[in-house]
Short mmCIF file of C-alpha atoms and ligand atoms in Angstrom, two decimals:
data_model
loop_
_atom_site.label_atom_id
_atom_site.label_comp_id
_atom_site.label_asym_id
_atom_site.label_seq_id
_atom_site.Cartn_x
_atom_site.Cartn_y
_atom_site.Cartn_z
CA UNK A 46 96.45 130.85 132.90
CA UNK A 47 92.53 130.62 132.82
CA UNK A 48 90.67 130.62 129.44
CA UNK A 49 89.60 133.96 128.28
CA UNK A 50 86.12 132.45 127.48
CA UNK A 51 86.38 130.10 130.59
CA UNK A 52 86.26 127.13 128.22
CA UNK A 53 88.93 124.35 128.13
CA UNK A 54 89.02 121.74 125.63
CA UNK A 55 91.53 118.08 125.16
CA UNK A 56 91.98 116.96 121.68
CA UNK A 57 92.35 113.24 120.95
CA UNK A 58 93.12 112.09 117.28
CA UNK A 59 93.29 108.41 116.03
CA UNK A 60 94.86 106.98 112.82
CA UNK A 61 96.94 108.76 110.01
CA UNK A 62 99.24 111.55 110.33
CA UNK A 63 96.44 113.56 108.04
CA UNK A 64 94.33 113.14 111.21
CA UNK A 65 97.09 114.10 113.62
CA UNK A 66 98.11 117.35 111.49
CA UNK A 67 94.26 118.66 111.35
CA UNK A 68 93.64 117.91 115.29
CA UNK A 69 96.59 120.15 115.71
CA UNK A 70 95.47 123.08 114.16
CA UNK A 71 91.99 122.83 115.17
CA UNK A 72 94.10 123.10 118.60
CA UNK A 73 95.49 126.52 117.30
CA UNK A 74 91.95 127.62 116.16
CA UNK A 75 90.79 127.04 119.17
CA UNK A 76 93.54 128.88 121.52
CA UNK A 77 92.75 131.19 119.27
CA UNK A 78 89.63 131.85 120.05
CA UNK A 79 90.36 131.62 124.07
CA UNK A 80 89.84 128.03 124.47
CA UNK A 81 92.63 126.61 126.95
CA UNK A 82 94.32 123.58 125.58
CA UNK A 83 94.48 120.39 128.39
CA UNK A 84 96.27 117.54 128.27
CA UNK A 85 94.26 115.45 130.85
CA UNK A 86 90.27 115.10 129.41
CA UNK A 87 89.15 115.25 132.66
CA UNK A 88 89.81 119.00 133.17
CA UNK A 89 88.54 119.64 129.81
CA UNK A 90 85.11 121.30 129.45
CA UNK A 91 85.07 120.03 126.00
CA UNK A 92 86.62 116.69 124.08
CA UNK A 93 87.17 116.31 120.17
CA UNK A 94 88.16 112.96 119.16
CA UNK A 95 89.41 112.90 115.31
CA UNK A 96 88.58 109.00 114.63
CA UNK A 97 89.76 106.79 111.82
CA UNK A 98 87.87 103.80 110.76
CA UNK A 99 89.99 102.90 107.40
CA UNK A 100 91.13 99.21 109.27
CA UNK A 101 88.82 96.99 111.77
CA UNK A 102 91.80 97.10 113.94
CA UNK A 103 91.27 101.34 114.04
CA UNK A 104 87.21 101.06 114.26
CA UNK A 105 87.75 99.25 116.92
CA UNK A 106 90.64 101.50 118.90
CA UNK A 107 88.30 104.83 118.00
CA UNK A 108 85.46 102.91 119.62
CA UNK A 109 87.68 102.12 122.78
CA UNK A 110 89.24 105.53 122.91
CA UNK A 111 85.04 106.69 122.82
CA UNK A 112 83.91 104.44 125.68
CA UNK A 113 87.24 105.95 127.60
CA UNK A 114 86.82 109.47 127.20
CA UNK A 115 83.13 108.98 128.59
CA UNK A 116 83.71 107.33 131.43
CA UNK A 117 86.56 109.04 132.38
CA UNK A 118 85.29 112.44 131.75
CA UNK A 119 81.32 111.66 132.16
CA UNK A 120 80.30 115.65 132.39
CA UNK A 121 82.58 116.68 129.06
CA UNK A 122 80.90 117.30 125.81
CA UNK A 123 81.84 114.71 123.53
CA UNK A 124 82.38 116.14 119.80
CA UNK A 125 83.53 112.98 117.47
CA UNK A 126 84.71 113.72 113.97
CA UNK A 127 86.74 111.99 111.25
CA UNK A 128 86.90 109.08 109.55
CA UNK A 129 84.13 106.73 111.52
CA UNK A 130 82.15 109.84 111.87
CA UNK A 131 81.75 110.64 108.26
CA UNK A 132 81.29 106.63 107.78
CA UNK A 133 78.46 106.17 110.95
CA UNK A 134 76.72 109.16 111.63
CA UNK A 135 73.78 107.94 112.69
CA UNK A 136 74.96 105.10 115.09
CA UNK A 137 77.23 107.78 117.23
CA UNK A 138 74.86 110.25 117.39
CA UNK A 139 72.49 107.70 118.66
CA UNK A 140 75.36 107.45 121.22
CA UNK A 141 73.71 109.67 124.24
CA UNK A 142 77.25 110.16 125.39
CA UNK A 143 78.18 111.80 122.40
CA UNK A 144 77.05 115.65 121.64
CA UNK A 145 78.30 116.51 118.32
CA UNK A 146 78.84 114.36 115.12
CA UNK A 147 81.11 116.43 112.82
CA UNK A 148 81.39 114.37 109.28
CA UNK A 149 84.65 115.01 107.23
CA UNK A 150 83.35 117.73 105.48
CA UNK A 151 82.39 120.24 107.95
CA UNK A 152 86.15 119.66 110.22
CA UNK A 153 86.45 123.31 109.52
CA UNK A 154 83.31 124.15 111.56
CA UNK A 155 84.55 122.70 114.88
CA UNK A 156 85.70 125.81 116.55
CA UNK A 157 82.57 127.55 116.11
CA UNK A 158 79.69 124.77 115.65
CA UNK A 159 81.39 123.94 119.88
CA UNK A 160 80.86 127.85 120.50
CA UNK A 161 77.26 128.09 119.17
CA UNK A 162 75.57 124.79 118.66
CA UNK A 163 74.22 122.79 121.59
CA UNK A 164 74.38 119.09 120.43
CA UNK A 165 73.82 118.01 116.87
CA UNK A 166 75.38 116.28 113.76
CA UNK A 167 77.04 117.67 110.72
CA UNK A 168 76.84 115.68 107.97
CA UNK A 169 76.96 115.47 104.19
CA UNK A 170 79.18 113.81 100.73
CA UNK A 171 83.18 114.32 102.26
CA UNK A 172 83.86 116.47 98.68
CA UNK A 173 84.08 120.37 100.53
CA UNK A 174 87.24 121.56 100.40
CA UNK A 175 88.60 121.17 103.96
CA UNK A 176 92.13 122.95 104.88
CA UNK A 177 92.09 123.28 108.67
CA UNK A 178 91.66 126.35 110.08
CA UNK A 179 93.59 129.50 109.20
CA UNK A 180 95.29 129.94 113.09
CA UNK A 181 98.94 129.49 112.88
CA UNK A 182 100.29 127.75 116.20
CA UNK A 183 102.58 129.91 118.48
CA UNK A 184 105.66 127.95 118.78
CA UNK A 185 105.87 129.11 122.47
CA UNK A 186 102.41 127.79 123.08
CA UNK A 187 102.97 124.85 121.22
CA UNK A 188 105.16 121.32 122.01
CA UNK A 189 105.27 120.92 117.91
CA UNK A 190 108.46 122.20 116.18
CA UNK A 191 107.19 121.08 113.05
CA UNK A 192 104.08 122.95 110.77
CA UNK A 193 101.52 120.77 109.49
CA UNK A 194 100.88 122.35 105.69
CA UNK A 195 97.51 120.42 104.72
CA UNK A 196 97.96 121.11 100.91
CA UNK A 197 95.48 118.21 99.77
CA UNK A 198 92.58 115.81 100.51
CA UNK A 199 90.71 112.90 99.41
CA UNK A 200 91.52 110.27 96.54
CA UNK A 201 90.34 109.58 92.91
CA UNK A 202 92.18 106.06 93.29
CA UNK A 203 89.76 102.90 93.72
CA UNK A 204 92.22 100.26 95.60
CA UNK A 205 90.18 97.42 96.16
CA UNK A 206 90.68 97.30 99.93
CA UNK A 207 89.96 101.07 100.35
CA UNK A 208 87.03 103.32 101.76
CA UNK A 209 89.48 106.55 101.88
CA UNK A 210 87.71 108.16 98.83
CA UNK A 211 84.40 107.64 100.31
CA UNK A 212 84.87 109.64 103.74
CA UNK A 213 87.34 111.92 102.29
CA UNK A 214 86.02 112.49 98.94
CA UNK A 215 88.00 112.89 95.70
CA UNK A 216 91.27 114.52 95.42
CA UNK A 217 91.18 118.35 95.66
CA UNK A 218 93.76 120.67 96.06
CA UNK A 219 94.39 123.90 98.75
CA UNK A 220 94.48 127.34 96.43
CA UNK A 221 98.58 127.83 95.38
CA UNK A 222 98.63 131.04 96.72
CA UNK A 223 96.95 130.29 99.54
CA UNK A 224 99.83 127.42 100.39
CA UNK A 225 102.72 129.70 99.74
CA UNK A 226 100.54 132.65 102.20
CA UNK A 227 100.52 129.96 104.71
CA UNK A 228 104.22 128.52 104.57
CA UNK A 229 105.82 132.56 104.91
CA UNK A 230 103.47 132.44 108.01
CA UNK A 231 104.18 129.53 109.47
CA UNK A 232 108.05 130.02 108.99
CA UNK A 233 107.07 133.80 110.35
CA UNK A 234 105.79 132.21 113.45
CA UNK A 235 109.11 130.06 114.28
CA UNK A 236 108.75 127.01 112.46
CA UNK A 237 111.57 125.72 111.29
CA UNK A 238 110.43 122.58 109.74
CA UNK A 239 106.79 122.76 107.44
CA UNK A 240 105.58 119.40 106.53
CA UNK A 241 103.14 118.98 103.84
CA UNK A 242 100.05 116.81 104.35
CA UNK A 243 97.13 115.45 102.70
CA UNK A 244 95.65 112.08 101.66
CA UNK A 245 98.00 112.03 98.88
CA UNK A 246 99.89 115.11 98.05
CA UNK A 247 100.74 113.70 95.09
CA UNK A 248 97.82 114.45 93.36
CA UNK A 249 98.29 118.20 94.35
CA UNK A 250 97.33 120.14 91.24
CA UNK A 251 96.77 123.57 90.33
CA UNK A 252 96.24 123.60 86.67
CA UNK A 253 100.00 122.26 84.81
CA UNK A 254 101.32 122.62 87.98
CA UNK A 255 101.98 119.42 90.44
CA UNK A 256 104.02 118.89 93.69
CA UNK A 257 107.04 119.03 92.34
CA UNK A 258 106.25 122.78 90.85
CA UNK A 259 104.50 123.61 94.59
CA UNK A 260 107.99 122.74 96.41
CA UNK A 261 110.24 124.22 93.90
CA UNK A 262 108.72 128.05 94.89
CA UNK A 263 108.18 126.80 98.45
CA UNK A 264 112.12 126.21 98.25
CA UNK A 265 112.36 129.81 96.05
CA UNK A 266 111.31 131.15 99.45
CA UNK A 267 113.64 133.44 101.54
CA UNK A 268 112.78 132.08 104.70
CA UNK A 269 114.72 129.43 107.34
CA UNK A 270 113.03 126.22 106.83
CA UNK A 271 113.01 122.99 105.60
CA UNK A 272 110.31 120.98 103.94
CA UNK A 273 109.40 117.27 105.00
CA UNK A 274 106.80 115.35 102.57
CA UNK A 275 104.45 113.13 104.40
CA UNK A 276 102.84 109.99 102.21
CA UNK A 277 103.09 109.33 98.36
CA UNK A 278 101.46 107.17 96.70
CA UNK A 279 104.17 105.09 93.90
CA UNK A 280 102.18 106.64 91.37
CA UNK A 281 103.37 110.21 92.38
CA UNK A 282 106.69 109.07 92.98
CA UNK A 283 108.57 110.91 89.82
CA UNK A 284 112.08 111.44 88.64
CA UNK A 285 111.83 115.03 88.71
CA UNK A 286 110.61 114.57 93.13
CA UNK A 287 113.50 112.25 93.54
CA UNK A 288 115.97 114.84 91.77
CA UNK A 289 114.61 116.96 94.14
CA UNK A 290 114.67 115.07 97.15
CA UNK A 291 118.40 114.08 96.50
CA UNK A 292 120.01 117.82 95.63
CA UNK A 293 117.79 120.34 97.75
CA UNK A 294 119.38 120.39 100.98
CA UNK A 295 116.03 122.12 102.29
CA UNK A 296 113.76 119.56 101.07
CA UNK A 297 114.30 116.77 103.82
CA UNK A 298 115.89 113.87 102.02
CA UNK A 299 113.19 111.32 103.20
CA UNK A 300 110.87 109.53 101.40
CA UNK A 301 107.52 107.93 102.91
CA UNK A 302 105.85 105.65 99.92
CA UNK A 303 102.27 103.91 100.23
CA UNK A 304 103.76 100.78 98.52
CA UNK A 305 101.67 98.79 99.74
CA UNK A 306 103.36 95.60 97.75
CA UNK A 307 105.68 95.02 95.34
CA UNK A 308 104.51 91.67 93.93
CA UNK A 309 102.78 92.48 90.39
CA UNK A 310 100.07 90.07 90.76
CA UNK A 311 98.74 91.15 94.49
CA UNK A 312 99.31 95.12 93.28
CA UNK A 313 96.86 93.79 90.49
CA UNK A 314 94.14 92.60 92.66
CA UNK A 315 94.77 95.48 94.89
CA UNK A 316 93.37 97.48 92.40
CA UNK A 317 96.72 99.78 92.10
CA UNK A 318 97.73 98.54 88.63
CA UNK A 319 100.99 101.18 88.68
CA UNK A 320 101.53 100.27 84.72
CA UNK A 321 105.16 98.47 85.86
CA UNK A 322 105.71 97.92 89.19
CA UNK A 323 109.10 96.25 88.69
CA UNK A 324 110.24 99.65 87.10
CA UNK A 325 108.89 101.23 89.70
CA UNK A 326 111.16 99.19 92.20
CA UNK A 327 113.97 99.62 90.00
CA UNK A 328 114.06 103.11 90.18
CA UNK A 329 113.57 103.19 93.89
CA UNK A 330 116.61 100.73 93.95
CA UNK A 331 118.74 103.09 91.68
CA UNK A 332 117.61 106.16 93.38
CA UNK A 333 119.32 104.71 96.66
CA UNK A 334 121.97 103.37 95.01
CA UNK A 335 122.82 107.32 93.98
CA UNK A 336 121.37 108.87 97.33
CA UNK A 337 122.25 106.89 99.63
CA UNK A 338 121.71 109.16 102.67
CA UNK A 339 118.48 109.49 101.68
CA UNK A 340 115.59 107.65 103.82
CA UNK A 341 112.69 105.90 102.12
CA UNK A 342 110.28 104.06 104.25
CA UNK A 343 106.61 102.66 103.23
CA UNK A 344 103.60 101.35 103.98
CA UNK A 345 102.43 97.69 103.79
CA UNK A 346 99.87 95.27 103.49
CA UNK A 347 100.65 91.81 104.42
CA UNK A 348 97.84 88.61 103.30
CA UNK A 349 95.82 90.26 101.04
CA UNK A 350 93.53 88.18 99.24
CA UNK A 351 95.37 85.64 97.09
CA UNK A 352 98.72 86.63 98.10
CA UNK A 353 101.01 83.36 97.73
CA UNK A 354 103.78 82.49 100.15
CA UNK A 355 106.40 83.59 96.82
CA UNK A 356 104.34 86.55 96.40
CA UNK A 357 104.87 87.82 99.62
CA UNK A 358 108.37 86.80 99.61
CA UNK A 359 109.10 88.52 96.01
CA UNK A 360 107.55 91.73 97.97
CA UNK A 361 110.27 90.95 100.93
CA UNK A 362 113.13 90.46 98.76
CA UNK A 363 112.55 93.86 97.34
CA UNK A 364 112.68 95.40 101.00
CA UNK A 365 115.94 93.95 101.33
CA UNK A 366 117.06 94.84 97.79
CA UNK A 367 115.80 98.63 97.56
CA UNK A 368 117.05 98.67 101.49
CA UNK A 369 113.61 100.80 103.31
CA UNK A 370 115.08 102.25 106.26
CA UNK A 371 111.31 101.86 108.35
CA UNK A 372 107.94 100.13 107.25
CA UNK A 373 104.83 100.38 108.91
CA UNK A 374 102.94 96.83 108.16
CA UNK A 375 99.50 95.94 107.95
CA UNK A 376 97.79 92.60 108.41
CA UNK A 377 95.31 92.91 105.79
CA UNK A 378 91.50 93.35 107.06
CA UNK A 379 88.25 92.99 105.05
CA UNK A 380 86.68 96.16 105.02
CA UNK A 381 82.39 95.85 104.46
CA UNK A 382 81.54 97.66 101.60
CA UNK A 383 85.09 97.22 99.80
CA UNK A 384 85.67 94.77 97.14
CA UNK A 385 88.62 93.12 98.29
CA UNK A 386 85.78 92.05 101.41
CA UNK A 387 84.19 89.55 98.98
CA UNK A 388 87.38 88.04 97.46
CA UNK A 389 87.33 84.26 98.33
CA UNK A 390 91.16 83.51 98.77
CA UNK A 391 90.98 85.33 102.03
CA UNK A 392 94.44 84.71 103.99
CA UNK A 393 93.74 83.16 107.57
CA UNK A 394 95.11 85.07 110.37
CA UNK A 395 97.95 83.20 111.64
CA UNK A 396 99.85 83.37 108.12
CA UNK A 397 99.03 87.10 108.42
CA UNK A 398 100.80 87.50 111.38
CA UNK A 399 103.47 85.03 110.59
CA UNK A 400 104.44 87.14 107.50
CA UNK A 401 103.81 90.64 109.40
CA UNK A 402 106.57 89.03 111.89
CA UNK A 403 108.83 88.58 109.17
CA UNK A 404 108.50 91.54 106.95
CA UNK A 405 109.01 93.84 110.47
CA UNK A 406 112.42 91.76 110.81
CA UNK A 407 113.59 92.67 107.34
CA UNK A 408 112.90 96.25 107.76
CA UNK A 409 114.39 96.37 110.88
CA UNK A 410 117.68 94.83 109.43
CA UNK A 411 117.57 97.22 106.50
CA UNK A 412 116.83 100.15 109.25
CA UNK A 413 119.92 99.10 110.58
CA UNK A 414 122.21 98.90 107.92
CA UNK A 415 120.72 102.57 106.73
CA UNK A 416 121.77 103.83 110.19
CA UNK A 417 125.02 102.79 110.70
CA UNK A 418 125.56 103.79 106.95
CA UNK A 419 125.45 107.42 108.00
CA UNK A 420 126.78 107.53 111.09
CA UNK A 421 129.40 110.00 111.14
CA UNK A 422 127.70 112.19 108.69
CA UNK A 423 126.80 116.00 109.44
CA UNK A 424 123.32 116.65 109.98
CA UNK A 425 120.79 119.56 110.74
CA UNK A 426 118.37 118.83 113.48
CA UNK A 427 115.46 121.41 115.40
CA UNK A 428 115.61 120.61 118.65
CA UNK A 429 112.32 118.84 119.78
CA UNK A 430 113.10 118.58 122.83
CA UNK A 431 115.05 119.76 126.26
CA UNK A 432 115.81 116.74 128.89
CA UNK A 433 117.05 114.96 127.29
CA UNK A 434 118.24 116.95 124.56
CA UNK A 435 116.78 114.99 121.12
CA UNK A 436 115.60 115.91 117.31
CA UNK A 437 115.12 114.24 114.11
CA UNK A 438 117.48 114.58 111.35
CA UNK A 439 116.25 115.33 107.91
CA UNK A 440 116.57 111.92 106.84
CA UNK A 441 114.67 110.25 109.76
CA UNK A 442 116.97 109.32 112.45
CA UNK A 443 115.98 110.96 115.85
CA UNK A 444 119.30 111.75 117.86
CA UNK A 445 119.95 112.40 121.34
CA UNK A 446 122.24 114.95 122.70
CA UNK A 447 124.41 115.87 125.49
CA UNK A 448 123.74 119.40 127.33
CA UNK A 449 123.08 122.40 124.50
CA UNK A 450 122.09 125.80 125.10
CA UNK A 451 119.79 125.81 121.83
CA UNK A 452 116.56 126.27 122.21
CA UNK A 453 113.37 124.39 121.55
CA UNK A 454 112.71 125.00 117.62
CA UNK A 455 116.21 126.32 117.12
CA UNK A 456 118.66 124.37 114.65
CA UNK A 457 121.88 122.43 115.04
CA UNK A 458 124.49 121.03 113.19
CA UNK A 459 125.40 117.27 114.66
CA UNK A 460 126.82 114.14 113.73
CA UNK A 461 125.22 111.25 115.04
CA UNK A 462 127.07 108.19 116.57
CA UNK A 463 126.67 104.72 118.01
CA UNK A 464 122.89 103.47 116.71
CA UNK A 465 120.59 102.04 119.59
CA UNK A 466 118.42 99.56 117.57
CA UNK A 467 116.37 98.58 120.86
CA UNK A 468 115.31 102.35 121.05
CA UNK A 469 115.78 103.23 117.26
CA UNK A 470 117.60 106.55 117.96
CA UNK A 471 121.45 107.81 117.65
CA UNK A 472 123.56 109.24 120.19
CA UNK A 473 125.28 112.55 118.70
CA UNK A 474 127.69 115.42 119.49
CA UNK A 475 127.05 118.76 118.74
CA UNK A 476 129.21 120.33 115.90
CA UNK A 477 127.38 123.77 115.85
CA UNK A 478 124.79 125.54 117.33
CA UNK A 479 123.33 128.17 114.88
CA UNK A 480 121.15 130.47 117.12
CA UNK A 481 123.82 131.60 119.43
S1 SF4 B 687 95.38 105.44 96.76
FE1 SF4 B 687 94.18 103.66 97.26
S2 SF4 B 687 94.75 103.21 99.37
FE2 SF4 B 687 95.34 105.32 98.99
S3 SF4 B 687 93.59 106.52 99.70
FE3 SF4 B 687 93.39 106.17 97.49
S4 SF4 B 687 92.06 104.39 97.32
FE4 SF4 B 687 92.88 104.43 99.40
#
């Protein structure tokens, strides 16, 4: 199939799943207006890069993923946006390799500053509203079976280690109607599984109303989907979500928290002074106590500034304790321009990676005493893919099949089986296809 307007493009994002979700519909904008999606850059006419520069460790994989794209595709037009471009315009567009420099705020101008602008850079403070734009994928031109719903952006936190709010701007929140308008369409289109994004959809507001309120009449809706939350922050975490979380068999019982730590003292320094942290644990530990099939995984930082050897362990024992079924872990790293960047007790590497080493261990115990605590339970998947047959339950655990005649993006009912730690997936029989 040749591009209506001749023009082929290849996306490349870096960093969070915010990042991921917005390259994907720019993707959608962009088929939409004729451009032909590649995989490989080199047939592309065109590359966008979304880059992340929130760790040293992601500056320095955007910068890598940069130099590649040029020298593997020397006569593409380079357009780099995101994180590192809102944080260094100047130094990329001083890059001759490099067209267009599209700053945080003007993501929604992609599609059509490519059409009409030769080569220049977009700039300015990361506080526009931003919501991706309005082209919703075709799920038969599309490998995704799930909808990205961007329903927030940016942060009014201050976390000592964080420059978030200052290439993303402060927290702002997509128009209510305009989320619901979006979520009919998107389940309209095929999707059966809409996930909402954001830096921290948590601090979705519209007047009273909070997330909580938003995925209530999302879940009013008369539609076949189910809803999967992407990252909250502790702070967001409420009774009334986790109420939510455990009875609505639509919203996907799966829980991704920011937690960063669960030591008092290093939350303290971090800047993210939840007012009791211990409660906050607590609750998490009750909640799984009662919902047991529910997943909760979270984010960490390991040797942050001043973090003691008990410190870290009294953040490990609650892993165990609370039981997260995944963690992604961070060796802390100094960001310039952060505060945490001019704290003395810095942590020296090795330790860092010694305690990384250990808190991955402990999750991956706890992932698989989670696992092999449902096995044997019924489960809804959308099948993600054909050979082999595989999906992701609601609660995290992606399953592979035998032989089914359901589609791509269609549901079914299984019950998983025998866990494979090494490849952190579930073999599982089918128990009924719903489509047929
Ligand atoms: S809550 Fe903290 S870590 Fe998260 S984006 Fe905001 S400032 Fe950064």
């Amino acid at each position: 199939m040749t591009a209506k307007n001749g023009k082929t493009v290849a996306l490349r994002s870096v960093g969070c799943r915010t990042n991921q979700e917005e390259i994907t519909l720019l993707g959608a904008e962009l088929a939409a207006r004729g451009y032909r999606l590649m995989e490989e850059i080199t047939e592309a006419d065109v590359v966008v890069i979304n880059t992340c520069s929130v760790t040293s460790c992601s500056e320095s994989k955007t910068r890598r993923l940069i130099g590649a794209v040029a020298r593997k595709a020397p006569r593409a037009r380079l357009l780099v946006t995101g994180c590192l471009a809102q944080q260094r315009p100047e130094a990329l567009a001083a890059d001759p390799r490099i067209r267009w420099v599209v700053g945080n705020a003007h993501k929604d101008r992609i599609a059509s500053i490519i059409d009409n602008v030769d080569g220049a850079v977009f700039h300015s403070r990361p506080d526009a509203p931003v919501w991706g734009g309005e082209a919703i994928p075709d799920t038969n031109d599309t490998p995704r079976t799930r909808f990205p719903l961007k329903i927030q952006e940016g942060c009014n936190y201050t976390c000592a280690y964080c420059i978030v709010p200052s290439l993303r701007g402060p927290a702002r929140s997509r128009p209510w109607t305009e989320v619901i308008e979006r979520c009919i369409g998107a389940a309209d289109a095929g999707f059966r599984e809409i996930v909402l994004t954001g830096t921290h959809i948590g601090q979705y507001r519209d007047g009273a109303r909070g997330l909580a309120e938003l995925v209530e009449e999302m879940l009013g809706l008369s539609r076949d989907f189910r809803i999967r939350l992407s990252s909250l922050d502790p702070r967001d975490v409420t009774p009334r979500l986790l109420d939510l979380v455990a009875g609505d068999t639509r919203l996907c019982p799966h829980l991704h928290v920011s937690v960063q730590s669960l030591c008092g003292t290093v939350l303290k320094a971090m800047g993210r002074p939840y007012a009791d942290h211990e409660s906050f644990a607590v609750m998490l530990h009750e909640f799984r106590r009662k919902a047991p099939r529910v997943a909760v995984g979270g984010d960490f930082i390991v040797g942050f500034p001043g973090e003691s050897d008990g410190m870290f362990e009294t953040t490990r024992g609650w892993v165990e304790r609370i039981g997260f079924c995944y963690g992604h872990v961070f060796r802390y790293s100094p960001r310039p321009g952060t505060p945490a960047a001019t704290f003395t007790n810095q942590i020296d590497e090795q330790e860092k990676r010694r305690r990384s080493r250990l808190l991955i261990n402990t999750v991956r115990s706890t992932r698989r005493r989670f696992v092999e605590s449902v096995i044997g339970v019924r489960e809804r998947i959308i099948v993600e893919k054909r050979s082999p047959v595989m999906g992701v339950t609601g609660n995290y655990i992606r399953v592979e099949l035998p032989e089914t005649s359901a589609r791509r993006g269609e549901w079914l009912t299984i019950v998983p089986s025998d866990y494979d730690a090494r490849r952190d997936r579930c073999r599982a029989t089918v128990v009924a296809e719903e489509n047929v």
